[in-house]
Short mmCIF file of C-alpha atoms in Angstrom, two decimals:
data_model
loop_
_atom_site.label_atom_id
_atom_site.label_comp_id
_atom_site.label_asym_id
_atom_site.label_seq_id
_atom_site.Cartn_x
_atom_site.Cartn_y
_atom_site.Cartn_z
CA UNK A 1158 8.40 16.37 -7.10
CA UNK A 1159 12.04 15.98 -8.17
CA UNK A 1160 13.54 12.83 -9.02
CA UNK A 1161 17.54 11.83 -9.35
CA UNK A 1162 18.76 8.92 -10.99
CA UNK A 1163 20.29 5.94 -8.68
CA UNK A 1164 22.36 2.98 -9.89
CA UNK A 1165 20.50 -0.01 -8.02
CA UNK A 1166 22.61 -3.39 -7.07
CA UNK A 1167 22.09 -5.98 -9.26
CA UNK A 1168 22.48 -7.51 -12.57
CA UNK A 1169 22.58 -6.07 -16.13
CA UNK A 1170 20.13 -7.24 -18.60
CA UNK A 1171 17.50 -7.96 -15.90
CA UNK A 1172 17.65 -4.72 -14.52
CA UNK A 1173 20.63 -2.97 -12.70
CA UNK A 1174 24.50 -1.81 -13.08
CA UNK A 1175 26.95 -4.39 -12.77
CA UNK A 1176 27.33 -6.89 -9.53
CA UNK A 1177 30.49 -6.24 -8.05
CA UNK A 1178 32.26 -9.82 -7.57
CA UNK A 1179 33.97 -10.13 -4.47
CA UNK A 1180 34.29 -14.25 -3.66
CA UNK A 1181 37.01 -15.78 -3.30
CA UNK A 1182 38.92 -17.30 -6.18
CA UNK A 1183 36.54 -16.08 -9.12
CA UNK A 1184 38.58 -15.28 -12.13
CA UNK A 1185 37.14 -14.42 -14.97
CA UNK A 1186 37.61 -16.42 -18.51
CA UNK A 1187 35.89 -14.22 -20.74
CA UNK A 1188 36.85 -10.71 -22.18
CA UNK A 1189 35.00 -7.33 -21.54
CA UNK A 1190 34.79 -7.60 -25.58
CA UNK A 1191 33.36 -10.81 -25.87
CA UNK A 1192 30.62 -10.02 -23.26
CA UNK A 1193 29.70 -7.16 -24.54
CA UNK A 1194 29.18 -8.95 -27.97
CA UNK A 1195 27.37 -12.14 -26.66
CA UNK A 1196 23.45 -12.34 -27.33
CA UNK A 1197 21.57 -13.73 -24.36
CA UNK A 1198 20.23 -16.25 -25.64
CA UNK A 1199 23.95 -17.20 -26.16
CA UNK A 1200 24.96 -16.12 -22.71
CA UNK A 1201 22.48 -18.47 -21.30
CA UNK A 1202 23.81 -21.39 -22.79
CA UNK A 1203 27.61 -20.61 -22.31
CA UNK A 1204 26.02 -19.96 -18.39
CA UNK A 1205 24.74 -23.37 -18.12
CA UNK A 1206 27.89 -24.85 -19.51
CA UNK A 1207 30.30 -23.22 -17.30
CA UNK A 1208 28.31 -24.51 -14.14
CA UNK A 1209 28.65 -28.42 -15.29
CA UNK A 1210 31.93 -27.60 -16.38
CA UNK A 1211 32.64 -26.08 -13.15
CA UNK A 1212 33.62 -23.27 -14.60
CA UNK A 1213 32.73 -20.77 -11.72
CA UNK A 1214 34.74 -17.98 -12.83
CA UNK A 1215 32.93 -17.89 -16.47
CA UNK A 1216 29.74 -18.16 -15.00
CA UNK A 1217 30.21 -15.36 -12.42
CA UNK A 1218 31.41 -13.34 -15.01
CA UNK A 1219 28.38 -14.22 -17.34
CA UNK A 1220 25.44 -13.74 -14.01
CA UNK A 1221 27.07 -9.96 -13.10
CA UNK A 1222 25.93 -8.69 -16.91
CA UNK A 1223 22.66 -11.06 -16.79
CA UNK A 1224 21.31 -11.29 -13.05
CA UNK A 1225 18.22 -12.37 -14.24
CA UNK A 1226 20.17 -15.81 -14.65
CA UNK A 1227 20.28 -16.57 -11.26
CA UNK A 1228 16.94 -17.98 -11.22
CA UNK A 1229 16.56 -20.04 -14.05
CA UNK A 1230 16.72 -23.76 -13.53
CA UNK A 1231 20.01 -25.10 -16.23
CA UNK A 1232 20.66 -29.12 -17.23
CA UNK A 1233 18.58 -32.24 -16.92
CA UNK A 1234 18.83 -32.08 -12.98
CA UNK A 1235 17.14 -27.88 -13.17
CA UNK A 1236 19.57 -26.70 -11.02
CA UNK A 1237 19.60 -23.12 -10.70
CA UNK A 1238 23.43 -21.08 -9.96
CA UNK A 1239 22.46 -21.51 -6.10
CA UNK A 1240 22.50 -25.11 -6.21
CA UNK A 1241 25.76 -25.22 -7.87
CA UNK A 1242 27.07 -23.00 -5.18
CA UNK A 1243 25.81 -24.62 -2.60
CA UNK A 1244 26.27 -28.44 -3.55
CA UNK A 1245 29.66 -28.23 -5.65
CA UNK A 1246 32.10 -25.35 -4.40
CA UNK A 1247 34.80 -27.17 -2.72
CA UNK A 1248 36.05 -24.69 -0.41
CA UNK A 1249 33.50 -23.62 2.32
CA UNK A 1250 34.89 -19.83 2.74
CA UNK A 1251 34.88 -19.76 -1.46
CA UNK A 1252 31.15 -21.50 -1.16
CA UNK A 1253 29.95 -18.26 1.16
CA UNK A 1254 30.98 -15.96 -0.52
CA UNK A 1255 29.61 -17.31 -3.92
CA UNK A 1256 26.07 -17.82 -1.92
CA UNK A 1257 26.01 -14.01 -0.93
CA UNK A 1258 27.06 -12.84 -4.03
CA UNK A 1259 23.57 -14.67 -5.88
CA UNK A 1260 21.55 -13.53 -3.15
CA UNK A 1261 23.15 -9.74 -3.68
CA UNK A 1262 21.41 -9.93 -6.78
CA UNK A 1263 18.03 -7.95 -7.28
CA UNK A 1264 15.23 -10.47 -7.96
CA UNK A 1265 17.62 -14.13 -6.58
CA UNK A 1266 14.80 -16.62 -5.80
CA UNK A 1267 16.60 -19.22 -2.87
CA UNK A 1268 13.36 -21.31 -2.85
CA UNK A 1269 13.35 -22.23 -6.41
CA UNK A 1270 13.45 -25.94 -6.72
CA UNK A 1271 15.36 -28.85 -8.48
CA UNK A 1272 14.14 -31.27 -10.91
CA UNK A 1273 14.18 -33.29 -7.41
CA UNK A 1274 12.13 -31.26 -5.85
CA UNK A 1275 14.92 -29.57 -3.14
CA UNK A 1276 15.94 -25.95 -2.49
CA UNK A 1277 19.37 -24.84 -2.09
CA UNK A 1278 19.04 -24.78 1.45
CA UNK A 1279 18.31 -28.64 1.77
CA UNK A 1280 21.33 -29.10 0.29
CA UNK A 1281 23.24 -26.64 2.55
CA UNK A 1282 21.98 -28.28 5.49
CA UNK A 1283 22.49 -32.01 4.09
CA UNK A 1284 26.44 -31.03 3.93
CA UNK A 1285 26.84 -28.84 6.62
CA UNK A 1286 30.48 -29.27 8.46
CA UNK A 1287 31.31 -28.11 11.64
CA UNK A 1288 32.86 -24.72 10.39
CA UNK A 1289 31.89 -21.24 10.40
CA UNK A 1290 31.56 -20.56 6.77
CA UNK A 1291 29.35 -23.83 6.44
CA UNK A 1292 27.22 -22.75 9.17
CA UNK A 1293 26.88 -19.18 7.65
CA UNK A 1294 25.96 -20.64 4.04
CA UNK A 1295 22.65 -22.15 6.00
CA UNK A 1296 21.71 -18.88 7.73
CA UNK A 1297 22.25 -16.89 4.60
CA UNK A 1298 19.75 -19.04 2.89
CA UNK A 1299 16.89 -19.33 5.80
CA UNK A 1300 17.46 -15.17 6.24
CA UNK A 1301 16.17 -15.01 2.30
CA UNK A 1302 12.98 -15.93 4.13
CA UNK A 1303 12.91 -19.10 2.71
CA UNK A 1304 9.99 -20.59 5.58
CA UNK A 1305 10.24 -22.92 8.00
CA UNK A 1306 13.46 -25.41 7.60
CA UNK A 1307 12.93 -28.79 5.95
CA UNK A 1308 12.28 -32.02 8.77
CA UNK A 1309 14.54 -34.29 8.94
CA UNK A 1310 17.80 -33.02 8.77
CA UNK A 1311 21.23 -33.35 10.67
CA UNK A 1312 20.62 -32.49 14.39
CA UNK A 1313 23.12 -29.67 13.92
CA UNK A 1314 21.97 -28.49 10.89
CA UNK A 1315 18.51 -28.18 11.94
CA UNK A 1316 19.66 -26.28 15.81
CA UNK A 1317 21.51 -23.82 13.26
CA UNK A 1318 18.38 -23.49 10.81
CA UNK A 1319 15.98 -22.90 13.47
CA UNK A 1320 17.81 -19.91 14.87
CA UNK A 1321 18.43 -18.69 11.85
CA UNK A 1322 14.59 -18.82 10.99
CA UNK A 1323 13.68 -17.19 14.37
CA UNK A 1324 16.36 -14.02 13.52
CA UNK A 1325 14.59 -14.08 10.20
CA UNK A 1326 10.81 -13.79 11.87
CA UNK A 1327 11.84 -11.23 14.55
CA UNK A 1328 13.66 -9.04 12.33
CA UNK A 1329 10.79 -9.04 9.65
CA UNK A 1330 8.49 -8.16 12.74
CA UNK A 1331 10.56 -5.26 13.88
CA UNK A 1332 11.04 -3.81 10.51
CA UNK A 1333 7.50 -4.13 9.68
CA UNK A 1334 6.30 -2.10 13.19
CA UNK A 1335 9.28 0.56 12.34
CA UNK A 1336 8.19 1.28 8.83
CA UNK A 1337 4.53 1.77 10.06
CA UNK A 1338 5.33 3.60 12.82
CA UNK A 1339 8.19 5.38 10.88
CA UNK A 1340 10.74 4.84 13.40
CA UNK A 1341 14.11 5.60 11.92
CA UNK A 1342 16.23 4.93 15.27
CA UNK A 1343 14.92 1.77 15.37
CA UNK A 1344 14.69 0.70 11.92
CA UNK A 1345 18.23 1.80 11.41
CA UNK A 1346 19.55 -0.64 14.43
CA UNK A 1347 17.61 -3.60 13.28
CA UNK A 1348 19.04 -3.28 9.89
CA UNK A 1349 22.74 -3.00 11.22
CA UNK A 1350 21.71 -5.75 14.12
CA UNK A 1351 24.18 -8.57 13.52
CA UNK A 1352 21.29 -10.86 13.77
CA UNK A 1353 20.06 -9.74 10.59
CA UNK A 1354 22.94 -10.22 8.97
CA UNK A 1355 21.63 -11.61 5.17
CA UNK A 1356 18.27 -10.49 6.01
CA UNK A 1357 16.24 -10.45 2.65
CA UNK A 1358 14.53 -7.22 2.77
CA UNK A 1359 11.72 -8.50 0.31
CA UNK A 1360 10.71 -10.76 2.60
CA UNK A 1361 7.11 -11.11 3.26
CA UNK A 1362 4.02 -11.53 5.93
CA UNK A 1363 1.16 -13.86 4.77
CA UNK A 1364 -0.66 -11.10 3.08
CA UNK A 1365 2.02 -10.55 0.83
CA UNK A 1366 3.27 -7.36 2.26
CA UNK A 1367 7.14 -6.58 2.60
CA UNK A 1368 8.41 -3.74 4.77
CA UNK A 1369 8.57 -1.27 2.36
CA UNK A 1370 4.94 -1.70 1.05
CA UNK A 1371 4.04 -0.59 5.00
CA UNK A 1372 5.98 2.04 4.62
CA UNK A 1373 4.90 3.17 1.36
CA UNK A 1374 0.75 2.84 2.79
CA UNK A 1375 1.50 4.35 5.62
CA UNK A 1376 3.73 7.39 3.71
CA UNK A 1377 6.53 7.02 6.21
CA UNK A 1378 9.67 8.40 3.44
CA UNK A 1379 12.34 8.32 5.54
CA UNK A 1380 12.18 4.25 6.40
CA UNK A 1381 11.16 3.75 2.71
CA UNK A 1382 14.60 5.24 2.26
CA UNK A 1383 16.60 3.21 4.79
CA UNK A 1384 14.91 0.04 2.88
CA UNK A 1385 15.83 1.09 -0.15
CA UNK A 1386 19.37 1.60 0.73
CA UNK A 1387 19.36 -1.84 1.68
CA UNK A 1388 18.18 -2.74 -1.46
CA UNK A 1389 14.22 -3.94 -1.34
CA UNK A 1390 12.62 -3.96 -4.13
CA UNK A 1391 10.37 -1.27 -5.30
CA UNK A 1392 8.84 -3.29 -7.52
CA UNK A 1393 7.72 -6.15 -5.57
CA UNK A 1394 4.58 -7.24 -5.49
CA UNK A 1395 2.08 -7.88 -2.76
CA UNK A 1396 -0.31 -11.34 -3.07
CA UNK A 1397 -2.73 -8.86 -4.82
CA UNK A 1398 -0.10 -7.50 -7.46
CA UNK A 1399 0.42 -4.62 -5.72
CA UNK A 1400 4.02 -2.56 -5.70
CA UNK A 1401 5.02 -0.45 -3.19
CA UNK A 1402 3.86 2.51 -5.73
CA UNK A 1403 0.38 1.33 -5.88
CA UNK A 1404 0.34 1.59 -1.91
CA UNK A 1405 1.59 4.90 -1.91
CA UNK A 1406 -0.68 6.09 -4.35
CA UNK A 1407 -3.93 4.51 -2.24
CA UNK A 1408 -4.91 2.95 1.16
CA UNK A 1409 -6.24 0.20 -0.07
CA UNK A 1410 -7.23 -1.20 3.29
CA UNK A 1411 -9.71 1.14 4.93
CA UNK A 1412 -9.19 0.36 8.18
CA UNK A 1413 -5.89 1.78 8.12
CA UNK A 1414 -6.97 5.25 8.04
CA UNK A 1415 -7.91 5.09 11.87
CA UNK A 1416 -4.48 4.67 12.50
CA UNK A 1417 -3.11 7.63 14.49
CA UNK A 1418 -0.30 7.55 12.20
CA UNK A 1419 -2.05 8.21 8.89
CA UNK A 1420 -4.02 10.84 10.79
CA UNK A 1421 -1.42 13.25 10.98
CA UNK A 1422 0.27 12.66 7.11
CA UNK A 1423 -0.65 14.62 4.34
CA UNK A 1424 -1.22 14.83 0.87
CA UNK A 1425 2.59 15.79 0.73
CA UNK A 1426 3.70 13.25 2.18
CA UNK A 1427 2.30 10.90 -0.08
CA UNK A 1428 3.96 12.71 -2.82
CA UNK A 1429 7.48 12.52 -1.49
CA UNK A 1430 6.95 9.00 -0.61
CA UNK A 1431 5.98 8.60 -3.86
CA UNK A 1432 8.98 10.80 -5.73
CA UNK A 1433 11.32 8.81 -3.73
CA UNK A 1434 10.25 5.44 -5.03
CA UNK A 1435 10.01 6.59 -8.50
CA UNK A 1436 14.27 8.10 -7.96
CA UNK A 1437 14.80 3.92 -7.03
CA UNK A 1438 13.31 3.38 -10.44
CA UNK A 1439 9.91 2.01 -9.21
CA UNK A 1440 7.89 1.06 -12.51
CA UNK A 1441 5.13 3.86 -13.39
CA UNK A 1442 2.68 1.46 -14.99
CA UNK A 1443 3.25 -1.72 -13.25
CA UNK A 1444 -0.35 -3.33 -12.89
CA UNK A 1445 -1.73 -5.16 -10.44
CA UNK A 1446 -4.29 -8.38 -10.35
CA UNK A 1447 -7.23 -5.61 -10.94
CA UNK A 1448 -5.14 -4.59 -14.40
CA UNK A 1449 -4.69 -1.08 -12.56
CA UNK A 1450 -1.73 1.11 -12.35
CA UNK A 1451 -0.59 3.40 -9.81
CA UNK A 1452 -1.68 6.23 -11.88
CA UNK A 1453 -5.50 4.86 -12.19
CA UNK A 1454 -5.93 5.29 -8.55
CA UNK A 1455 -4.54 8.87 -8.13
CA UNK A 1456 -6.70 9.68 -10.95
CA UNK A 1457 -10.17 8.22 -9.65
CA UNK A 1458 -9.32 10.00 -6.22
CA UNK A 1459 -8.93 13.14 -7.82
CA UNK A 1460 -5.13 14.11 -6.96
CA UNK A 1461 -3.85 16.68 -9.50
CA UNK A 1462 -0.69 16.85 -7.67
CA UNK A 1463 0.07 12.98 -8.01
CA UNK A 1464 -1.50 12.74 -11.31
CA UNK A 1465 0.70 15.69 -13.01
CA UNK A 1466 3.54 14.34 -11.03
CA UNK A 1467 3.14 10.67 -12.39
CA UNK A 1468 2.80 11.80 -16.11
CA UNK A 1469 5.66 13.91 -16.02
CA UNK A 1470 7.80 11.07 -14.85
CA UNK A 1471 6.27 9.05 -17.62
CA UNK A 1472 3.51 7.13 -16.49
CA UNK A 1473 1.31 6.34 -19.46
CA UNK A 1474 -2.07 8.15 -20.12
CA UNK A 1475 -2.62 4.88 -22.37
CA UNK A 1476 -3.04 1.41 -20.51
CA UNK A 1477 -4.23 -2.44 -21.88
CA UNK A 1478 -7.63 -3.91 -21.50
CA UNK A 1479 -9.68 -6.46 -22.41
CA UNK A 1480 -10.96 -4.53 -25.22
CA UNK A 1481 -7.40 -3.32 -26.62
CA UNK A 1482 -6.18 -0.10 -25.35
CA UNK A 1483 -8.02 2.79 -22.76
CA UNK A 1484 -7.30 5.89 -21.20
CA UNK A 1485 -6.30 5.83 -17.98
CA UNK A 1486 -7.37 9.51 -17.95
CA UNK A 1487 -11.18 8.49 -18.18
CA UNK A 1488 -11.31 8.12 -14.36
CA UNK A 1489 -10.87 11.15 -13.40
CA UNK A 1490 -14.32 12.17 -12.88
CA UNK A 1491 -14.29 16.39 -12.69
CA UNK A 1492 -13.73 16.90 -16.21
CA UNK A 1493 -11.60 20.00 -16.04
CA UNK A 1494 -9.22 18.06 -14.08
CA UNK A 1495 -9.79 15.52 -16.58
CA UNK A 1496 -8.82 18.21 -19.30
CA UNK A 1497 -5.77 19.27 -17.55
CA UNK A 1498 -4.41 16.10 -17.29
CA UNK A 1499 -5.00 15.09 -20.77
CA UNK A 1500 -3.11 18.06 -22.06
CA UNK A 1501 -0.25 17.95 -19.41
CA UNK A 1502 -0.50 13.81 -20.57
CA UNK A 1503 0.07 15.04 -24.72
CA UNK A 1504 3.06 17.75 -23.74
CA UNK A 1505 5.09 15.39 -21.23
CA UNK A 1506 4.54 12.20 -23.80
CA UNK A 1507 5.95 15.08 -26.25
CA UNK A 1508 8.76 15.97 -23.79
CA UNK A 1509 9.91 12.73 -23.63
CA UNK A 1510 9.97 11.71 -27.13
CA UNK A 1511 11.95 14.99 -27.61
CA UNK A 1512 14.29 13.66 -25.23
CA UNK A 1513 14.79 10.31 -26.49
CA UNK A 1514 15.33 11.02 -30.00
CA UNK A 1515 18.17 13.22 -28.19
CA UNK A 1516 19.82 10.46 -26.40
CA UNK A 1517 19.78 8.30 -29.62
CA UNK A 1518 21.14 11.31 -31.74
CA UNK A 1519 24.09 11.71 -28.90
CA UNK A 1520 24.51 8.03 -28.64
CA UNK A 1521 25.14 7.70 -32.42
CA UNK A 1522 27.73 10.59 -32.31
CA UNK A 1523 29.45 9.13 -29.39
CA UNK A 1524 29.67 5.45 -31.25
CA UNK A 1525 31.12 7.32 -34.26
CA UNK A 1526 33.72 9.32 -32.23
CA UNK A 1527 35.10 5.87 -30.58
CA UNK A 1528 35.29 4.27 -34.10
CA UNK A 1529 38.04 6.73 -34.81
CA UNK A 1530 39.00 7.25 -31.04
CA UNK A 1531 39.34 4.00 -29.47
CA UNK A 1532 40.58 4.16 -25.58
CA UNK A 1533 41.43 0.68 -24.15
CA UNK A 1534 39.82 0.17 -20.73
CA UNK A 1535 41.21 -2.39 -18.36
CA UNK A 1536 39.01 -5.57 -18.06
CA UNK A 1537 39.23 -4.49 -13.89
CA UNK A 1538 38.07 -1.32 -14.45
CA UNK A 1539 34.68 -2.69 -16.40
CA UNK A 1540 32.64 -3.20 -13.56
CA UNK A 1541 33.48 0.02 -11.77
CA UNK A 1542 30.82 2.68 -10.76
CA UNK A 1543 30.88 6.28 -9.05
CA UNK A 1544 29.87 6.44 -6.12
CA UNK A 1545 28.32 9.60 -5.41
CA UNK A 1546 27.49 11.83 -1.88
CA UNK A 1547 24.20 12.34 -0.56
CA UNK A 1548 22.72 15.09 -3.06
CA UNK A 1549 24.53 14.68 -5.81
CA UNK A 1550 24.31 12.37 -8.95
CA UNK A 1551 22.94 12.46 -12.81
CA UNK A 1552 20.05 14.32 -12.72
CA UNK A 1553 17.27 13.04 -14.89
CA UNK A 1554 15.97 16.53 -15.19
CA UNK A 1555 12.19 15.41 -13.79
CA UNK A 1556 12.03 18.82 -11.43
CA UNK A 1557 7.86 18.50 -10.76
CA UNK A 1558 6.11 21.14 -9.05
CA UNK A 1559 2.87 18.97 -7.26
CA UNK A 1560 1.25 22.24 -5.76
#
């Protein structure tokens, strides 16, 4: 298994590079100094300000270094950013673009509600004019997979919600059949289908399971990819706590092995599926409802392959229960495998710490050199990232052999 490092969309802080911001009219207030200085707990505040203030530029500026903002409820009415986008931008073509910009983020929430109980999307629809933009501001918000539109509503409003909720449905519907199936062709079209246009590719089916989990159960790497790309979330959970690492690592529903399709994959398979999620920064030792991680299950099947593979990428031997810490290790039931894996567990944990102490020692030098060596950036050229070709990137040097 190799694995390359991959900037992901979304904000800093909560997990990403920085959100490129590409509304309409926002202009920035703050410095690239000042940011970079400001605590969070700080950030959150001046955040919360700049949306009663109006302030959009300040707060955009604030949510691209701290995504994880988008979500929280700010002010005695607990509106969250998407409210204030939604009820207060003036200008429906500068409201749009501030709407997709939240929703870019990794994590956005539309269905969190007000202290009044309302989504953003009741809003939307309560002040929908007979424009474009306004129009598109609802159907970005019901394509989040938000459910079925609120009663009630403007006639117009509701026509443009309901279509937008049946786009939502079928496009969940064909994405889910493609990634079982693994049909690229036509997951590839129903992601560039105009109809899907804002589709949120976390959304869900009642059991909890988005696209990519199918993909990941059913080892089908290539449409894992094409999600990816598209930005779902490999660390979304399932109803059951389950992330689309913990799928590819076991079938957890039995029945699905008498599919034709998992009759013909193979223990490779699972492993690239696997080594891809882990390159989109899937999280090694995120449990589920059980307490498990993905590494618990490779180990009481047995898979050396997948359990060497895991601990080199850095999955911990060492996991939390309700007696203070255990061993992961101790379900491996052949005990020379069990061996093997405990010594492969001590050198990689070894590796690692060899490697971080590195970093720090290189990070320390590099602070010093810029104390005497200052280079002014632009404040435009902050938020700028490579972009590189299929192939090539940093390399994380996590080269795995899984024979």
């Amino acid at each position: 298994m190799h694995t390359r490092g991959r900037r992901r969309a979304g904000g800093g802080g909560a997990g990403g590079g920085a959100l490129p911001i590409s509304a309409p009219g926002i202009e920035g207030s703050l410095t690239a100094a000042e940011l970079s200085s400001m605590s969070e707990d700080g950030a959150l505040a001046l955040f919360g300000v700049s949306l009663d203030e109006g302030n959009y530029g300040r707060a955009f500026q604030i949510l691209r270094r701290w995504g994880k903002f988008a979500n929280v409820p700010l002010g005695e009415e607990r509106r969250t950013v998407l409210h204030h986008a939604v009820q207060f931008s003036s200008n429906q073509a500068t409201r749009l673009g501030y709407v997709r910009e939240i929703l870019a983020i990794s994590g956005t929430d539309a269905t969190v509600e007000d202290g009044a109980g309302h989504a953003p999307l009741y809003y939307a629809m309560q002040t929908m004019e007979d424009t474009e933009e306004s129009r598109s501001v609802v159907r970005a918000l019901v394509m989040q997979g938000t459910g079925t539109p609120p009663a009630g509503m403007p006639e117009d409003a509701s026509r443009v919600a309901q279509e937008a909720h049946r786009s939502w449905s079928e496009a969940l519907q064909n994405l889910t059949a493609a990634a079982e199936q693994g049909d690229v062709t036509f997951m590839r079209r129903t992601c560039q289908d105009p109809a899907s246009e804002d589709f949120n590719f976390d959304s869900a089916d009642p059991e909890g399971f988005t696209p990519l989990h199918i993909a990941a159960m059913h080892r089908q790497t290539e449409v894992a990819k094409i999600l990816l790309e598209h930005n779902a979330d490999p660390n979304r959970a399932d109803h059951a706590g389950r992330t689309a690492l913990h799928h590819a690592c076991h079938l957890f529903d039995a029945d699905r092995a008498e599919h034709t399709v998992l009759r013909h994959k193979t223990e490779t398979d699972r492993e690239k599926c696997a080594e891809l999620l882990i390159s989109f920064h899937a999280e090694l030792d995120a449990v589920d409802c059980d307490g498990q991680p993905p590494l618990h299950y490779v180990c009481e099947a047995g898979l050396e392959g997948m359990i060497l593979g895991l601990l080199k990428n850095g999955a911990a031997a060492q996991a939390d229960g309700e007696e203070g810490p255990r061993s992961v290790l101790d379900a491996i039931r052949e005990s020379s495998l069990r061996g093997r894996a405990q010594e492969a567990a001590g050198k990689y944990a070894a590796e690692q710490e060899e490697k971080r102490l590195r970093a720090e020692e290189e990070r320390a030098g590099g602070a010093a050199a810029m104390a005497t060596d200052v280079v002014p950036v632009p404040d435009d050229m902050m938020d700028m990232a490579p972009e590189y070709p299929e192939g090539v990137g940093m390399d994380m040097d996590m080269d795995m052999d899984m024979d």
